[in-house]
Tab-separated table of C-alpha atoms in Angstrom:
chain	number	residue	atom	x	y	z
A	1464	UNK	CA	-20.517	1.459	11.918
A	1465	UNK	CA	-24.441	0.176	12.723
A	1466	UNK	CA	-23.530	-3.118	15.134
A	1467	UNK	CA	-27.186	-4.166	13.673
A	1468	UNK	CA	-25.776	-3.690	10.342
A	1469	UNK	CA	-22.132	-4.639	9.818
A	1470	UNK	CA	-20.513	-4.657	6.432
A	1471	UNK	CA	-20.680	-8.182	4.459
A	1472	UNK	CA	-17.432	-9.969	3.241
A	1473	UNK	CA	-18.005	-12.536	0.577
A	1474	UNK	CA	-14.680	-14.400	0.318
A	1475	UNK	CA	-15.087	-17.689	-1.535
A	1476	UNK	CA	-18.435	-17.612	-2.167
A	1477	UNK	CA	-19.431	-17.641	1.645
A	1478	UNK	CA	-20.164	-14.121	3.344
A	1479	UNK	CA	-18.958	-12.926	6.744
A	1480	UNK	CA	-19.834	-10.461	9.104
A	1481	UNK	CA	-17.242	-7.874	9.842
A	1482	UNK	CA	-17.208	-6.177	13.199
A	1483	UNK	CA	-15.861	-3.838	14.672
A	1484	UNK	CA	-13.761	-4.543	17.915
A	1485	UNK	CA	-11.535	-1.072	18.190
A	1486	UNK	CA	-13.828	1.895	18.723
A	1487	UNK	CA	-11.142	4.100	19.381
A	1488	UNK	CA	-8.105	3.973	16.952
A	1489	UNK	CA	-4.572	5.063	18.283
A	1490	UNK	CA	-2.787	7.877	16.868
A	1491	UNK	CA	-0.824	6.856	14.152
A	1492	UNK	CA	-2.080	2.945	14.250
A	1493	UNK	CA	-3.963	0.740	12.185
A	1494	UNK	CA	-7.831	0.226	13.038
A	1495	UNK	CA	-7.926	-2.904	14.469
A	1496	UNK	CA	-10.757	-5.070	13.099
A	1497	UNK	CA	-11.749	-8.799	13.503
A	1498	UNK	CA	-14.450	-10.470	11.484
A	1499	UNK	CA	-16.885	-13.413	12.432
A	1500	UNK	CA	-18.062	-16.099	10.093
A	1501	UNK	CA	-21.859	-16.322	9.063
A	1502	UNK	CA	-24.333	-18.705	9.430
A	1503	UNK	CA	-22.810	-22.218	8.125
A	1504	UNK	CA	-19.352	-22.921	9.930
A	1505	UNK	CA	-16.460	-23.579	7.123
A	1506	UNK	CA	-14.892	-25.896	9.149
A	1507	UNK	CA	-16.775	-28.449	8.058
A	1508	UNK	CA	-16.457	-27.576	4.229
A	1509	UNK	CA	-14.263	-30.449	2.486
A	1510	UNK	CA	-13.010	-27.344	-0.552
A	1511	UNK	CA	-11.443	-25.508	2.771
A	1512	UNK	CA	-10.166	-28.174	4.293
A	1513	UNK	CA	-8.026	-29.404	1.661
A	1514	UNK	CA	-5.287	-26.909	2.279
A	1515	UNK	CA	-4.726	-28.499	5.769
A	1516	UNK	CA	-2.119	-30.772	6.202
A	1517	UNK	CA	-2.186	-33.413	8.826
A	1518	UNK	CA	1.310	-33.917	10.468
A	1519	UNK	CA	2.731	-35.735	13.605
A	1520	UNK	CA	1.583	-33.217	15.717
A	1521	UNK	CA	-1.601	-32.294	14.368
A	1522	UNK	CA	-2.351	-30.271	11.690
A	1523	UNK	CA	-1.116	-27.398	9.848
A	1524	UNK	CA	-1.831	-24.982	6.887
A	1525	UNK	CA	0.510	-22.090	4.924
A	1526	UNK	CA	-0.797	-18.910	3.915
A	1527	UNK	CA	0.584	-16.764	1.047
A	1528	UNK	CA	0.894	-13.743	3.098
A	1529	UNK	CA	2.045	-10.379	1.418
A	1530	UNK	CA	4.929	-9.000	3.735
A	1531	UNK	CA	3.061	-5.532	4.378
A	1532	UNK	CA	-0.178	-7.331	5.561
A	1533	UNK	CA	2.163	-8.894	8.158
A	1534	UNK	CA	1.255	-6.351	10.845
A	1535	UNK	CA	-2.351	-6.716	10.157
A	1536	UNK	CA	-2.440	-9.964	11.336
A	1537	UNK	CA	-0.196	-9.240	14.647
A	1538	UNK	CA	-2.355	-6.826	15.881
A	1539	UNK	CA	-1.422	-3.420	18.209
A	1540	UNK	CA	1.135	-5.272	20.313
A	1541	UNK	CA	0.317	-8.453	19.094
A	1542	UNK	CA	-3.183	-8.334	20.044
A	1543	UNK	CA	-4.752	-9.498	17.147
A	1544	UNK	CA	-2.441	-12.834	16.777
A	1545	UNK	CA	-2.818	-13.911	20.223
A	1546	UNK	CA	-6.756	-13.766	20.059
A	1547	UNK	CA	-6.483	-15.490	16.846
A	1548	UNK	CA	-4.497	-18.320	18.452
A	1549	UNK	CA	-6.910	-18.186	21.800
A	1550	UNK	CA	-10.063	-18.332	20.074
A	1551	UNK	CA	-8.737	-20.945	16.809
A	1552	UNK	CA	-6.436	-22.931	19.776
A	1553	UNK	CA	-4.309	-22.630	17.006
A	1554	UNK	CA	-0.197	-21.642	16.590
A	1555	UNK	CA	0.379	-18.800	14.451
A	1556	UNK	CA	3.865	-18.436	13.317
A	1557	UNK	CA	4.463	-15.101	10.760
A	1558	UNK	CA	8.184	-14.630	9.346
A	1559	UNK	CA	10.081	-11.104	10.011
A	1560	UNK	CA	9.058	-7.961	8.874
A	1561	UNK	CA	10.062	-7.221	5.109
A	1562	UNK	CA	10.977	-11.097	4.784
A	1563	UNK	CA	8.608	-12.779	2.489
A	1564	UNK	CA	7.086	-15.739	3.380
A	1565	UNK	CA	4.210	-17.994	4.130
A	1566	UNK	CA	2.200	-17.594	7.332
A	1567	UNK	CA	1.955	-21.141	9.079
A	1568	UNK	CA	-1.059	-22.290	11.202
A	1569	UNK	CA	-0.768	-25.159	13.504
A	1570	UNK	CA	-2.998	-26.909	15.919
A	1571	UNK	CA	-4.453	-30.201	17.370
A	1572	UNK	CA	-7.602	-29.675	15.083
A	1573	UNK	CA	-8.377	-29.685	11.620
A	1574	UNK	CA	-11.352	-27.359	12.390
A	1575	UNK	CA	-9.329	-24.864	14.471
A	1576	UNK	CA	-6.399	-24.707	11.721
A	1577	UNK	CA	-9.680	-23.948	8.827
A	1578	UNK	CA	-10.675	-21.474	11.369
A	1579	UNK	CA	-7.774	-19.319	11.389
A	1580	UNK	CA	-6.883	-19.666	8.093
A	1581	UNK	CA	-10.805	-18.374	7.016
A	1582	UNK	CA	-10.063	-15.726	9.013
A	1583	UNK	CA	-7.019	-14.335	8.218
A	1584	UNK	CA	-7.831	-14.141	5.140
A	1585	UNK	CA	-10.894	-12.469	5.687
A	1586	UNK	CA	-8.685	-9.425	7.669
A	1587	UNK	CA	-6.623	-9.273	4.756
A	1588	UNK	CA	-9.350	-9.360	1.947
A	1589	UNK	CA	-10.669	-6.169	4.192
A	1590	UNK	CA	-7.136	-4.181	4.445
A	1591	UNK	CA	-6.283	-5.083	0.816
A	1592	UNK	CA	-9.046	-2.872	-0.303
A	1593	UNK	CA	-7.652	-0.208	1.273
A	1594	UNK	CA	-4.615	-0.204	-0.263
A	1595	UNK	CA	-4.062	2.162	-3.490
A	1596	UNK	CA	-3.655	0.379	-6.589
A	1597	UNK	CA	-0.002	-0.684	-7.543
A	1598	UNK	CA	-0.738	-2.097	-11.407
A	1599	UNK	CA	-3.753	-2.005	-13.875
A	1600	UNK	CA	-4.581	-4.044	-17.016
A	1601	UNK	CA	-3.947	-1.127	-19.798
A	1602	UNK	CA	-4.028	-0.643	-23.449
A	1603	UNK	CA	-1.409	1.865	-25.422
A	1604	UNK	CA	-2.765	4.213	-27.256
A	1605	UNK	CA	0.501	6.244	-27.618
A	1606	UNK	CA	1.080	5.695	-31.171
A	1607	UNK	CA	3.544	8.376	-32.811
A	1608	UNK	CA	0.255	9.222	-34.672
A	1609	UNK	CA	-2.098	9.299	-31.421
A	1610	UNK	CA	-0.027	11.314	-29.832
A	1611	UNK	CA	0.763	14.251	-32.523
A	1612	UNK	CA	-3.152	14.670	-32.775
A	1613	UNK	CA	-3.772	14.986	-28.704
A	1614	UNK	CA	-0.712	17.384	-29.096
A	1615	UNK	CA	-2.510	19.118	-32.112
A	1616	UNK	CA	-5.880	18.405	-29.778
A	1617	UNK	CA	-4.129	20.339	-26.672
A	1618	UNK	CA	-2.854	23.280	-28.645
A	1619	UNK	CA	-6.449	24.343	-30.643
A	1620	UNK	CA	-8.356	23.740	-26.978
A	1621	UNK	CA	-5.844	26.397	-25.584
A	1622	UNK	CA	-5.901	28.572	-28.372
A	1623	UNK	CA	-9.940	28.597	-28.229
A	1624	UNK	CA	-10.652	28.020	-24.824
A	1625	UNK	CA	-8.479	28.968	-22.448
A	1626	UNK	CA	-10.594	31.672	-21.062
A	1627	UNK	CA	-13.334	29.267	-19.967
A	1628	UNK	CA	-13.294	28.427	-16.153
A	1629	UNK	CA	-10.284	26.458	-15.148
A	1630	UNK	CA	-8.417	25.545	-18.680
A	1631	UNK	CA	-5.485	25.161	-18.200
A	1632	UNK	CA	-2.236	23.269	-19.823
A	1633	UNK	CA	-1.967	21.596	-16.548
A	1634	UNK	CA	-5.087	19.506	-17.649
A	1635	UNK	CA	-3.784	17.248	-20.368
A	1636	UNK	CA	-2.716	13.285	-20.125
A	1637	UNK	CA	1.259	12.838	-20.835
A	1638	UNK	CA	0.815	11.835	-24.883
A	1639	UNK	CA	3.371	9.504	-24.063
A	1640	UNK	CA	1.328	7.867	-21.227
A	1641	UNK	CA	-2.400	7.891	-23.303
A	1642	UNK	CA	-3.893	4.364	-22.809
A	1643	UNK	CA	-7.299	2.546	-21.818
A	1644	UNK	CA	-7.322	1.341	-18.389
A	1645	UNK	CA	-9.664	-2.136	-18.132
A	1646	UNK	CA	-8.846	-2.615	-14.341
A	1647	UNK	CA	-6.396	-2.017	-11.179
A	1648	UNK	CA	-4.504	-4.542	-8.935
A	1649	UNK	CA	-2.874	-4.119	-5.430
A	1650	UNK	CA	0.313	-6.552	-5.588
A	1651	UNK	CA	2.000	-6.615	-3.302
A	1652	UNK	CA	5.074	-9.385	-4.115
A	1653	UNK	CA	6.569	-11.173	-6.865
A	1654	UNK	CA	4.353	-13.768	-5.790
A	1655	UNK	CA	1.281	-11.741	-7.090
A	1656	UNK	CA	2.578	-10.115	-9.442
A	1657	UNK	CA	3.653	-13.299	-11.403
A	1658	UNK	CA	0.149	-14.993	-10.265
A	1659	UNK	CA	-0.603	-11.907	-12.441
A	1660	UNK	CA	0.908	-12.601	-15.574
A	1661	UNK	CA	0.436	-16.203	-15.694
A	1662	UNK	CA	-3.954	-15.664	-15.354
A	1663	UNK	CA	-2.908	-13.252	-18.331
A	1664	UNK	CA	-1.230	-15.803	-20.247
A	1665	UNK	CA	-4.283	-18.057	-19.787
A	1666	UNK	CA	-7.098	-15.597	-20.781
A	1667	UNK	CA	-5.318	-14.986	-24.213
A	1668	UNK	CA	-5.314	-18.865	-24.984
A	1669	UNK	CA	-8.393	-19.274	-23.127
A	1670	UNK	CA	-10.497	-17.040	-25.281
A	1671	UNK	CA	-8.702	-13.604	-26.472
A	1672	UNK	CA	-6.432	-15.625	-29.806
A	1673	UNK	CA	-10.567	-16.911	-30.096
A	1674	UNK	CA	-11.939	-13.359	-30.371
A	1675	UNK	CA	-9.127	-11.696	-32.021
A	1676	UNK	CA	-8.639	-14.631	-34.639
A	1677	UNK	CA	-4.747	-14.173	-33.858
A	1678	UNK	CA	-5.137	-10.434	-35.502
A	1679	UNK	CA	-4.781	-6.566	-33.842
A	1680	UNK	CA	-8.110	-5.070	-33.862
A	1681	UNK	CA	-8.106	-2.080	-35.944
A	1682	UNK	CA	-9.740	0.648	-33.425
A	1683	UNK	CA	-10.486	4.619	-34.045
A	1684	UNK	CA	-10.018	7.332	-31.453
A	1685	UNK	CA	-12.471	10.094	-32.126
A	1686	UNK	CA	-14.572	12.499	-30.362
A	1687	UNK	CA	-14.482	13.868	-26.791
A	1688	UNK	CA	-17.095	13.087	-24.013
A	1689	UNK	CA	-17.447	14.095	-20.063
A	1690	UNK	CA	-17.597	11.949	-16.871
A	1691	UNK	CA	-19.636	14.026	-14.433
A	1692	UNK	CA	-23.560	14.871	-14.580
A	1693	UNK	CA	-22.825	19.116	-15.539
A	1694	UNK	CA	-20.294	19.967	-17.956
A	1695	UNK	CA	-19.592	23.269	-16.761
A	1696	UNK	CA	-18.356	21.604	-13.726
A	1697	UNK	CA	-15.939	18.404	-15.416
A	1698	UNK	CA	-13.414	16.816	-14.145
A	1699	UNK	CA	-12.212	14.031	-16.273
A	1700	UNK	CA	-12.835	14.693	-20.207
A	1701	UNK	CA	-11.877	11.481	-21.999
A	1702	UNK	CA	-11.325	10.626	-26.047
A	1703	UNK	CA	-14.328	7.982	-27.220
A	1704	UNK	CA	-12.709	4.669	-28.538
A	1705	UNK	CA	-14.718	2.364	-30.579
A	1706	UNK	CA	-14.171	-0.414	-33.060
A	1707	UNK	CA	-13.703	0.408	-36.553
A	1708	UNK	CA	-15.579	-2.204	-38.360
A	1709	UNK	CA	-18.697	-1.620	-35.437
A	1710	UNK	CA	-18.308	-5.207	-33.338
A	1711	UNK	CA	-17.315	-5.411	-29.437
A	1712	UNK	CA	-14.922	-7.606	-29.737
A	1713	UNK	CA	-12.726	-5.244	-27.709
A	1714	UNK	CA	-15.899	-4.472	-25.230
A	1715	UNK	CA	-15.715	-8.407	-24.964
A	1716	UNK	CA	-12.576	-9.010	-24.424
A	1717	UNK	CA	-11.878	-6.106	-21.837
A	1718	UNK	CA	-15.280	-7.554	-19.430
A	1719	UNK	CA	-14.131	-11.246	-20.023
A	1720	UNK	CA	-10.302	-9.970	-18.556
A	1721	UNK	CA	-12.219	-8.660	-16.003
A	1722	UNK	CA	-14.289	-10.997	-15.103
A	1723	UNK	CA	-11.405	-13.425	-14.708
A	1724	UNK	CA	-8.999	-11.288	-12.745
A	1725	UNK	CA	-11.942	-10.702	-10.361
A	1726	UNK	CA	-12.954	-14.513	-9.748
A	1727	UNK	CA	-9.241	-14.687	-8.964
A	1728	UNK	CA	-9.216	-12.253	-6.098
A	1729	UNK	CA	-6.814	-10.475	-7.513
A	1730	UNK	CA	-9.131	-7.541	-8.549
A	1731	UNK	CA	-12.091	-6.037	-7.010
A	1732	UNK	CA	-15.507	-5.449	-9.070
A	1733	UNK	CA	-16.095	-1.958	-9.752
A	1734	UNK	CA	-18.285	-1.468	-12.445
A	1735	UNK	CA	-21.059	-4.269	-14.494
A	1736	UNK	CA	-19.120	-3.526	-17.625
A	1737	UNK	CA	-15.708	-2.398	-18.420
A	1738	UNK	CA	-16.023	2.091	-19.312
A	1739	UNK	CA	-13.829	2.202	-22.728
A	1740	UNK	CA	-12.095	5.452	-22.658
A	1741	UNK	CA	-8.738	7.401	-22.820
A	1742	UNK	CA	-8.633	10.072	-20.465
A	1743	UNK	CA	-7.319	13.371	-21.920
A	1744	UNK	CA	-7.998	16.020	-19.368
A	1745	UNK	CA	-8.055	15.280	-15.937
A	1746	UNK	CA	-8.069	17.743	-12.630
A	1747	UNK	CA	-5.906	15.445	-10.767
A	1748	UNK	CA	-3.279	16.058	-13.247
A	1749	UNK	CA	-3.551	20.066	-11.921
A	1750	UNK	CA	-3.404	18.891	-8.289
A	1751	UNK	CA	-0.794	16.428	-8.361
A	1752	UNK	CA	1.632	16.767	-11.619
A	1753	UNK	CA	3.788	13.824	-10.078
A	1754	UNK	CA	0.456	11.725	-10.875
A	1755	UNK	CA	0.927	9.036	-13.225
A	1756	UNK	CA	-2.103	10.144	-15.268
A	1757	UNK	CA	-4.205	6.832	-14.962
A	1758	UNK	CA	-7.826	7.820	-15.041
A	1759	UNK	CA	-10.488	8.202	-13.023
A	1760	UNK	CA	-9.868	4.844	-11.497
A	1761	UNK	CA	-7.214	6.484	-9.174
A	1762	UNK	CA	-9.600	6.078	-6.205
A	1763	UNK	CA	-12.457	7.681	-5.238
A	1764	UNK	CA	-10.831	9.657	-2.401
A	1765	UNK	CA	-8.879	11.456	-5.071
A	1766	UNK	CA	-12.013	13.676	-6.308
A	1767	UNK	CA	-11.393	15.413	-2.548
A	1768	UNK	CA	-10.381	18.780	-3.388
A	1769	UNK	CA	-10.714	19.061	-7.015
A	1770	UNK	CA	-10.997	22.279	-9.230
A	1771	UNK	CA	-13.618	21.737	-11.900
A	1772	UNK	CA	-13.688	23.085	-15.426
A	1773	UNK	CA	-16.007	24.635	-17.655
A	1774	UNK	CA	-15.503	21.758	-20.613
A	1775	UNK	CA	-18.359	23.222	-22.720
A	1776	UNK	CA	-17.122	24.899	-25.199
A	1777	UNK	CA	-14.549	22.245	-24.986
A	1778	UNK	CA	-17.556	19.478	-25.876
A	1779	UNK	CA	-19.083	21.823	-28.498
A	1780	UNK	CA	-16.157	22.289	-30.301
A	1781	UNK	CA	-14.833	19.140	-30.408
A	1782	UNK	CA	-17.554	16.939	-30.232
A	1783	UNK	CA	-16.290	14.956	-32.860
A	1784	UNK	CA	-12.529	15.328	-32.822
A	1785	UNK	CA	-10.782	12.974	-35.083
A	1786	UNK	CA	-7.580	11.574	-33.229
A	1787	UNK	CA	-6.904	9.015	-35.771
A	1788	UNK	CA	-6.814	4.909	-35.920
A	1789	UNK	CA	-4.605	2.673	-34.000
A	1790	UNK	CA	-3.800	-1.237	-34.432
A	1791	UNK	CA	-4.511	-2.950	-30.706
A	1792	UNK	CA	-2.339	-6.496	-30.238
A	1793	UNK	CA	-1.376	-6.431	-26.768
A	1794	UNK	CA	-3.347	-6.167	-23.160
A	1795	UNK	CA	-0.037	-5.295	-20.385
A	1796	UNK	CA	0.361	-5.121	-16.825
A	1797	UNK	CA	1.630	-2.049	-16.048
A	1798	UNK	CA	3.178	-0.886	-12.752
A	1799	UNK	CA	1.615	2.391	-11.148
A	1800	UNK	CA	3.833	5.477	-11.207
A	1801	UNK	CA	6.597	3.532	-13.525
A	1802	UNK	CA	7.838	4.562	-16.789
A	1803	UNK	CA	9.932	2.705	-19.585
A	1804	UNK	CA	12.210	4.001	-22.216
A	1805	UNK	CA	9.319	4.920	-24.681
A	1806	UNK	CA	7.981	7.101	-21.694
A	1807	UNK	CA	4.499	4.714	-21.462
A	1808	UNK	CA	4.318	2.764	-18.318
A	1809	UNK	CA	6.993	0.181	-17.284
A	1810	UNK	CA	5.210	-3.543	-17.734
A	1811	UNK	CA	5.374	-6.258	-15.667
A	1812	UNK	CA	3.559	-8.596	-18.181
A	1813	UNK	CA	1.734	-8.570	-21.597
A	1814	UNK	CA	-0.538	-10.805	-23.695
């Protein structure tokens, strides 16, 4: 990393400097990393120090603390924690490993107690987005009717194409599994997951029953379209999904979800506007066939070692492939690598 040009962390709509303090990881450890606020000291700021308790002793302040993130804050043999406590003159108290639990700061100052507390959750903010997804906001589109068409879809681009570069049956989406992705989540408890579901609860009284008038929006599937610049060289081919009496009410609703679950923290912001597609050929699905067939929001790490195919014939000849029309009423939570009794995605939640 540039020291003259560290990465940026905005975290409650103040941004941080993130520095580097372990040049050298050790084998098989974490990167240690520490972070150092900007210009403006948040101590001061009345919104932060709200959370702070004053007690007998001082003060004090709890952190919602996802069990796994515990070792990020304690540091290569507890390292970390004890500068945090040196530098804050703060107590940091963290409960056992696998417990879950709240993370309790405690010092003689208000200021010192804001200071940790800003800072943890700056280390975490940074180590959450490494973490692979565990849930995403989805749509079914595994209809009986969906699903015989990608079937009949699958069979005539095997039958006609097969010889093109890198066809293969290995390609296809589970028709069980076919959906729209909107966004992905790391959660990491109960505690996020059901912070989850109640912010979806909310956005359907807040403004989807507004949109949707209380009704399923009537939607059709057709036609077939590429990710990548070159379609001799795709990797994701995906089915084109669009409203069937021309509106974006579903464009509108999908951003809005978005927009909320990212001014909640509990999703990151990927993209200006939410990609409407169902994936029905994808090269991960060759590499890994243990993959739950998301989408191309897997994580970008997972186009390392991909075998392209030659999709243009595919694109030619099925340009406009009719895979029918589909009633939408519900927006779940679904859990990563999960599947129910239909064979779609277990859910943790639903609007």
């Amino acid at each position: 990393m540039d020291v003259l040009r560290p990465t940026l962390v905005r975290i409650g709509g103040r941004v941080y400097r993130k520095n580097l303090i372990q040049e050298q990881p050790f084998p098989q450890e974490e990167e240690e990393e520490d972070f150092c606020a900007g210009p403006g000291d948040c101590a001061d700021d009345p919104c932060d120090a709200a959370a702070v308790e004053e007690t007998e002793r001082g003060f004090q302040c709890r952190v919602d603390v996802p069990s796994p993130f515990y070792k990020y804050i304690i540091g290569k043999k507890g390292e970390t924690k004890k500068r945090l406590e040196t530098e804050t003159r703060t107590s940091i108290s963290i409960p056992k490993p696998g417990v879950e639990g709240e993370v309790v700061i405690t010092g003689q100052h208000r200021s010192g107690v804001v200071s940790a507390r800003t800072r943890i959750e700056v280390l975490l903010d940074s180590f959450r987005k490494k973490q692979p997804f565990t849930h995403f906001l989805s749509i079914a589109l595994n209809q009986p009717a969906i699903q015989e068409k990608f079937l009949q879809f699958k069979e005539e681009v095997l039958e006609n194409c097969s010889q093109d570069h890198g066809v293969s049956s290995s390609l296809f989406q589970n028709p069980a599994k076919l959906h729209l992705t909107l966004g992905t989540l790391v959660l990491l408890n109960e505690h996020e997951i059901q912070k989850a579901c109640d912010l979806l609860q909310r956005c359907k009284e807040d403004f989807v029953d507004q949109i949707t008038g209380g009704k399923a929006l009537t939607v059709e599937v057709a036609g077939v379209e590429y990710m990548n610049d070159d379609p001799a060289m795709t990797d994701v081919l995906y089915a084109k999904v669009r409203m069937k009496d021309g509106s974006d009410r579903l464009q509108v609703i999908a951003d809005q979800l978005v927009e909320r679950f990212v001014a909640s923290g509990l999703m990151l912001k990927e993209w200006d506007r939410v990609k409407l597609h169902a994936t029905v050929m994808n090269t991960l699905f060759r590499k890994d066939p243990t993959e739950e067939r998301n989408n191309t929001m897997a994580g970008k790490s997972s186009f390392k070692e991909r075998e392209s195919f030659n999709g243009r014939n595919i694109l030619k000849l099925f340009e406009n492939f009719w895979f029918g029309e589909v009633q939408l009423d519900s927006v779940r939570l679904s859990q990563r690598f999960s599947s129910d009794a239909s064979g779609y995605y277990a859910t943790s939640g639903q609007l």
